[in-house]
Each structure stands twice: as C-alpha cells, then as structure tokens.
CSV table of C-alpha atoms in Angstrom, one decimal:
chain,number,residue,atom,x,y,z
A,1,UNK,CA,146.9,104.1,69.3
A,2,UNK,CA,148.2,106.4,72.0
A,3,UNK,CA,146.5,107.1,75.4
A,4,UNK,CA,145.6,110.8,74.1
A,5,UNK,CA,143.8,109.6,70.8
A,6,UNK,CA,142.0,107.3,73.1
A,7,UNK,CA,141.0,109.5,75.6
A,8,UNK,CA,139.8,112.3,72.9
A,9,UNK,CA,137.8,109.4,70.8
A,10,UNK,CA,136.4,108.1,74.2
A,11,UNK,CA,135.0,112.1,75.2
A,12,UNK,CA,133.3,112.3,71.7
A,13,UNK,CA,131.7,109.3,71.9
A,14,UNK,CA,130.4,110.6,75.3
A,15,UNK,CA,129.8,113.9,74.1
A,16,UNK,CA,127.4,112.1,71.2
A,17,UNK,CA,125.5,110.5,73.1
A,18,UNK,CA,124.8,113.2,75.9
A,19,UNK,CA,123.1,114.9,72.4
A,20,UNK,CA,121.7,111.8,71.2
A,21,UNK,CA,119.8,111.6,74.6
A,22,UNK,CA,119.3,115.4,74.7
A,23,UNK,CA,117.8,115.6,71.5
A,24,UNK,CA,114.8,112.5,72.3
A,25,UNK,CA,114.3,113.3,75.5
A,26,UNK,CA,111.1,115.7,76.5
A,27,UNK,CA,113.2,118.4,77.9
A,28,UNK,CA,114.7,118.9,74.3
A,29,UNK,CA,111.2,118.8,72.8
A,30,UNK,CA,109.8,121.5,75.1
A,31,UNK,CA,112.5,124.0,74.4
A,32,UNK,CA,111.4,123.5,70.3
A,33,UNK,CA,109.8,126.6,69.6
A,34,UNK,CA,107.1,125.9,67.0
A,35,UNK,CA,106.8,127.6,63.7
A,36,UNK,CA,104.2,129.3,61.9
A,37,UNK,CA,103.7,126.9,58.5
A,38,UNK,CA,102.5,129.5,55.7
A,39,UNK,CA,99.5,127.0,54.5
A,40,UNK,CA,98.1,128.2,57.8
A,41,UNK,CA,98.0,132.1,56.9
A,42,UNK,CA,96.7,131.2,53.3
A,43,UNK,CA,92.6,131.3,53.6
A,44,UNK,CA,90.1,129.1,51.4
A,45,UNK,CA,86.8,130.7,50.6
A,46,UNK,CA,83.6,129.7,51.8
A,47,UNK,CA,80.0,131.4,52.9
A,48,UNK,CA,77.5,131.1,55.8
A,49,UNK,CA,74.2,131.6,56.6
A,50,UNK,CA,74.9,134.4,59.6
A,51,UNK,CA,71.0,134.7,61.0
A,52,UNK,CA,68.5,135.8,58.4
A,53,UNK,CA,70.6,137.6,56.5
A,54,UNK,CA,72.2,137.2,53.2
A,55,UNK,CA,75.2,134.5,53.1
A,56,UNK,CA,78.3,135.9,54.5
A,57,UNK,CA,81.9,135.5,52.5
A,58,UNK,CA,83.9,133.6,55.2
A,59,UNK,CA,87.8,133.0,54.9
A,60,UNK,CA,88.1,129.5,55.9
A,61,UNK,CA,91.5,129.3,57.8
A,62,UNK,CA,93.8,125.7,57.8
A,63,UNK,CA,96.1,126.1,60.5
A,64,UNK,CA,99.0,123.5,60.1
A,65,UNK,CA,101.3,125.1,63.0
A,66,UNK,CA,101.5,122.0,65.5
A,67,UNK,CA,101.2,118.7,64.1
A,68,UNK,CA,98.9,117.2,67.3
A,69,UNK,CA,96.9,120.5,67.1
A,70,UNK,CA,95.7,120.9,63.3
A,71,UNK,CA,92.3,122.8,63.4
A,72,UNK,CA,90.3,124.7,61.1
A,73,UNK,CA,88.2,127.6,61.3
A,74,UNK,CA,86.3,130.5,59.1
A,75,UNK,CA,85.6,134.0,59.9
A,76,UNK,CA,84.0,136.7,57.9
A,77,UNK,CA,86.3,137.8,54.9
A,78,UNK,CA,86.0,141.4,56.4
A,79,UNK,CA,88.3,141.1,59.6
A,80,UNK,CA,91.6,142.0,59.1
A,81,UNK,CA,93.9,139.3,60.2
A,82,UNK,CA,97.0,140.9,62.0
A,83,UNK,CA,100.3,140.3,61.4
A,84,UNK,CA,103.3,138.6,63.6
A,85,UNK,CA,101.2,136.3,65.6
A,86,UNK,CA,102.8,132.9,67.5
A,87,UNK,CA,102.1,129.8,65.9
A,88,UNK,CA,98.9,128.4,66.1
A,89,UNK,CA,97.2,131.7,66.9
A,90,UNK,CA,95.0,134.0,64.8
A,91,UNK,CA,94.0,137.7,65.8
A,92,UNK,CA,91.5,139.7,64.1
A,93,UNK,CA,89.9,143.3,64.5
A,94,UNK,CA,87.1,144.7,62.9
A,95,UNK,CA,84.7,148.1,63.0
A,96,UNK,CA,83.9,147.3,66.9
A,97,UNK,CA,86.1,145.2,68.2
A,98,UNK,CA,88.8,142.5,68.3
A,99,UNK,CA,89.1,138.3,68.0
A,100,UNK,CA,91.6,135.5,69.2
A,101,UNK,CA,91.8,132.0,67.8
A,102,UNK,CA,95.0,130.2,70.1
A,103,UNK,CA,95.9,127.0,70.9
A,104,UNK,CA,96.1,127.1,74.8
A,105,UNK,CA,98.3,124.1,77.0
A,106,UNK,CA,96.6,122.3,79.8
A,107,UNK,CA,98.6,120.7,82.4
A,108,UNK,CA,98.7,117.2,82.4
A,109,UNK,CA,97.5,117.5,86.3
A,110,UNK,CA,94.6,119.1,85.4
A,111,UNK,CA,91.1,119.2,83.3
A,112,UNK,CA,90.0,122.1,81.1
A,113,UNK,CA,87.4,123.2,82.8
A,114,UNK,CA,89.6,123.1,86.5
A,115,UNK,CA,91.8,125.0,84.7
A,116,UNK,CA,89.4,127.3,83.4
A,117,UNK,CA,88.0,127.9,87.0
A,118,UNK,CA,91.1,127.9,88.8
A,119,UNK,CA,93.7,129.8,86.3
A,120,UNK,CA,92.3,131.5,83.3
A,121,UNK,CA,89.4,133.4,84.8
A,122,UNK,CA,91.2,134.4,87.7
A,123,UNK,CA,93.7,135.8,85.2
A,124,UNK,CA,91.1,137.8,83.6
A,125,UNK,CA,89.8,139.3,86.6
A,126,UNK,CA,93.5,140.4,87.3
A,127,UNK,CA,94.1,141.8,84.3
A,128,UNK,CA,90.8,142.8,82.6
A,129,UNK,CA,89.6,146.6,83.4
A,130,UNK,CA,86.0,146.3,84.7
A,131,UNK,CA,85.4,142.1,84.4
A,132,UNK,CA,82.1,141.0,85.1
A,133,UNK,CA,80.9,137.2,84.6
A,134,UNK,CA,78.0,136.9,82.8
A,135,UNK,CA,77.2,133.8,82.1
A,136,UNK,CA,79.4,130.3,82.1
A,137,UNK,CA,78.0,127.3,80.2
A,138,UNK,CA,79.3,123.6,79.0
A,139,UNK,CA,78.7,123.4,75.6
A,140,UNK,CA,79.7,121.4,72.4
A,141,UNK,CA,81.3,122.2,69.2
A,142,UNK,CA,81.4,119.7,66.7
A,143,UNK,CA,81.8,117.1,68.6
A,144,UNK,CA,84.2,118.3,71.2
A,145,UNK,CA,83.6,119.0,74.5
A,146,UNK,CA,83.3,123.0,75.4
A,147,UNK,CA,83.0,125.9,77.6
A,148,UNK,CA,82.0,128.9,77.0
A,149,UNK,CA,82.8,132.3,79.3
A,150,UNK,CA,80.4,135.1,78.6
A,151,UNK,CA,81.8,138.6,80.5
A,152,UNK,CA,81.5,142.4,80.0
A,153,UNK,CA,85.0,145.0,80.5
A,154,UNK,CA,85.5,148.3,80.0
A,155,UNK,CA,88.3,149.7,77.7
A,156,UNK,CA,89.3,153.2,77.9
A,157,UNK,CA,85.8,154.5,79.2
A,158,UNK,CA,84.2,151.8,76.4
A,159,UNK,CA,81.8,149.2,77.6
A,160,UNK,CA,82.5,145.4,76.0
A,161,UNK,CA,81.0,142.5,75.6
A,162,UNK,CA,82.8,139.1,75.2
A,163,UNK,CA,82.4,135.5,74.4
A,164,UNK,CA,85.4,133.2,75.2
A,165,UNK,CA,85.0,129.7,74.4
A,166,UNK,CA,87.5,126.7,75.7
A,167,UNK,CA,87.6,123.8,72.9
A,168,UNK,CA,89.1,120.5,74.4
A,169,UNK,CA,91.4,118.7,72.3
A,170,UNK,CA,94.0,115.8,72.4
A,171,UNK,CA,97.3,117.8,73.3
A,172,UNK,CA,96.3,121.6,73.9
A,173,UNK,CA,92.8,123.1,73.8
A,174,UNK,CA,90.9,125.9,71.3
A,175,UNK,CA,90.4,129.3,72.6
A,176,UNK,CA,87.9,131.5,71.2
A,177,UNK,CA,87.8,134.9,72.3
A,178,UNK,CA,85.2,137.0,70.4
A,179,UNK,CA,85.1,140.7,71.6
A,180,UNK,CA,82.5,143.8,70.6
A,181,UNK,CA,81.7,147.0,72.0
A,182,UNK,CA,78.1,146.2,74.3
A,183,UNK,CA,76.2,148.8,72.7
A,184,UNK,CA,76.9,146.8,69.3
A,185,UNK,CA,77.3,143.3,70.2
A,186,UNK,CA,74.0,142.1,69.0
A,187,UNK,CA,75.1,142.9,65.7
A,188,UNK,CA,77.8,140.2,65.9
A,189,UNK,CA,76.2,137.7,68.0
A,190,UNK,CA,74.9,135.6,65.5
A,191,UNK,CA,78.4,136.3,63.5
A,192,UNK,CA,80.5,134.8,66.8
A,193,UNK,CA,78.2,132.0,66.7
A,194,UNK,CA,79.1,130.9,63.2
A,195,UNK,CA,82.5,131.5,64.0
A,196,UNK,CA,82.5,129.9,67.3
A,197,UNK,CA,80.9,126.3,65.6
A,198,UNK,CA,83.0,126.4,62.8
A,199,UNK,CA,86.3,125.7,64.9
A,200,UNK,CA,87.1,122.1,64.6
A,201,UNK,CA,89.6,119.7,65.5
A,202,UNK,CA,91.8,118.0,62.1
A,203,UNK,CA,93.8,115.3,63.9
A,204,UNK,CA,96.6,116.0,62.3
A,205,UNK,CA,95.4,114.8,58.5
C-alpha cells in the first residue's frame, strides 16, 4: 500500500469520526430542528362542562412534536386552528379573540418563574401596545406547578384582556396564552379555565 492510499484512508477515518462526534454531541442536537408529527394536528373528541351551561364539544389535541415534551390539551371545537405553526405550538382564533398553546425553553440557569419575572414579562411590556398587569398568581394544573399572568392591551383602538399561564415541565415549559376583547371576556372566562386545566404533561407515553 503506497504512502498516498494511506494518507487518503488515514483523512477518512478522521473525517468519520469528526461526524461520528458531531453527530452525539449537544451542539449537533441543538441545531435539529423539530418536526411537526401529524397525530399532533389530528383532534379526538370530547365535551366539558364550561360553567352552568350545556356541555361544550371540545377537540381534544395529542401533540407528539418533541419526544420529552408530549402534552395534551382540548379546546372548544369552534376555534379555528391555524395553519403553519412550529412544532409543538397550537394557535387558535375565534369571534373575539385569539389563543397560543407553545412549548417555551427555560435556561438551565434559571427557574420558570425567574424567568417569567426577569425575561418574558419584560418582553411583553416591550412589545405589547398598552400592557397593564393585572394580576400574577402561582397556581397548579394537574399536578404541575404554574403561573398564571393576568394583563389588559390595546389592539388597534380595541381594549383586551388576557390570561397567560406558564406550565413547568421536565425539559421546556407549557404556555397558555388565552386572549378576548375586555368588553367580552367574561363570556370566555369560564371557557379559558377549562382550557387552561385541561393542559397536561404525557411524559413521553
């Protein structure tokens, strides 16, 4: 074997394990983009009592986007899921307003609700027209440790009213951000509530 077969079989062997490494090491793993997995756009049927009223149709949504991140959660049958959303993340609008369902990342070097206090909110008050805190709270939902952001805005002359609650989880944390115009959020309260209690953590099953 001459020294130029050598040298070229020595440089692939290299070259092979540079992308062996690469590819199990957690640089690679953060540049993986996840994927939205179609079982998590396809709803199951269920109902809820929503108040006194008559049981509400609810589409019961799987989402199987992020292995450590499984959750489920149902909202009425009536909001229209929107199309092209990242994975892990549901967006809905209805007559008055709008709804998020994401899976948000927590640095390692921090706590939810630190990161809450020092980096979401703060966002919202940069970027939200009008933001006014209303109330803050530590809650639970099934289970999990909560916190729930309660704040008005205004939208192009149009008072809102939203509920944004923080989920914590194993890898990222539930975000529930539930959104109505003020003069008819009572109407959905008791609706976000059923919503809002009906997100819970899978563990990956």
């Amino acid at each position: 074997m001459n020294k130029v077969v050598i040298s070229i079989f020595t440089l692939a062997i290299i070259a092979l394990g540079g992308l062996t490494a690469y590819t199990f090491s957690p640089l690679s793993k953060k540049n993986i983009v996840p994927q939205v997995n179609p079982t998590s756009l396809t709803p199951m049927q269920g109902s809820a009592q929503v108040g006194s009223s008559t049981p509400v149709t609810l589409n019961v949504y799987h989402n199987r986007d992020m292995a450590e991140n499984y959750y489920t959660v149902s909202v009425p049958q009536s909001w229209q899921l929107q199309p092209n959303q990242p994975a892990g993340n549901y967006d809905f609008s209805y007559a008055d307003g709008a709804s998020t369902v994401e899976l948000m990342d927590v640095p390692d070097n921090s706590t939810l609700e630190l990161y809450i206090l020092s980096q979401d909110e703060p966002k919202l008050k940069q970027t939200t027209q009008g933001y006014q805190r209303i109330n803050y709270q530590k809650m639970t939902v099934n289970g999990s440790e909560a916190y729930q952001l309660t704040y008005t805005s205004t939208q192009n002359g149009t008072s809102y009213k939203t509920v944004r609650t923080y989920v914590a989880g194993q890898d990222h944390a539930g975000r529930i951000t539930l959104s109505a115009k003020l003069s008819a959020f009572g109407q959905y309260a008791n609706t976000f509530d059923v919503v809002i209690q009906s997100f819970k953590w899978e563990n990956g099953k």
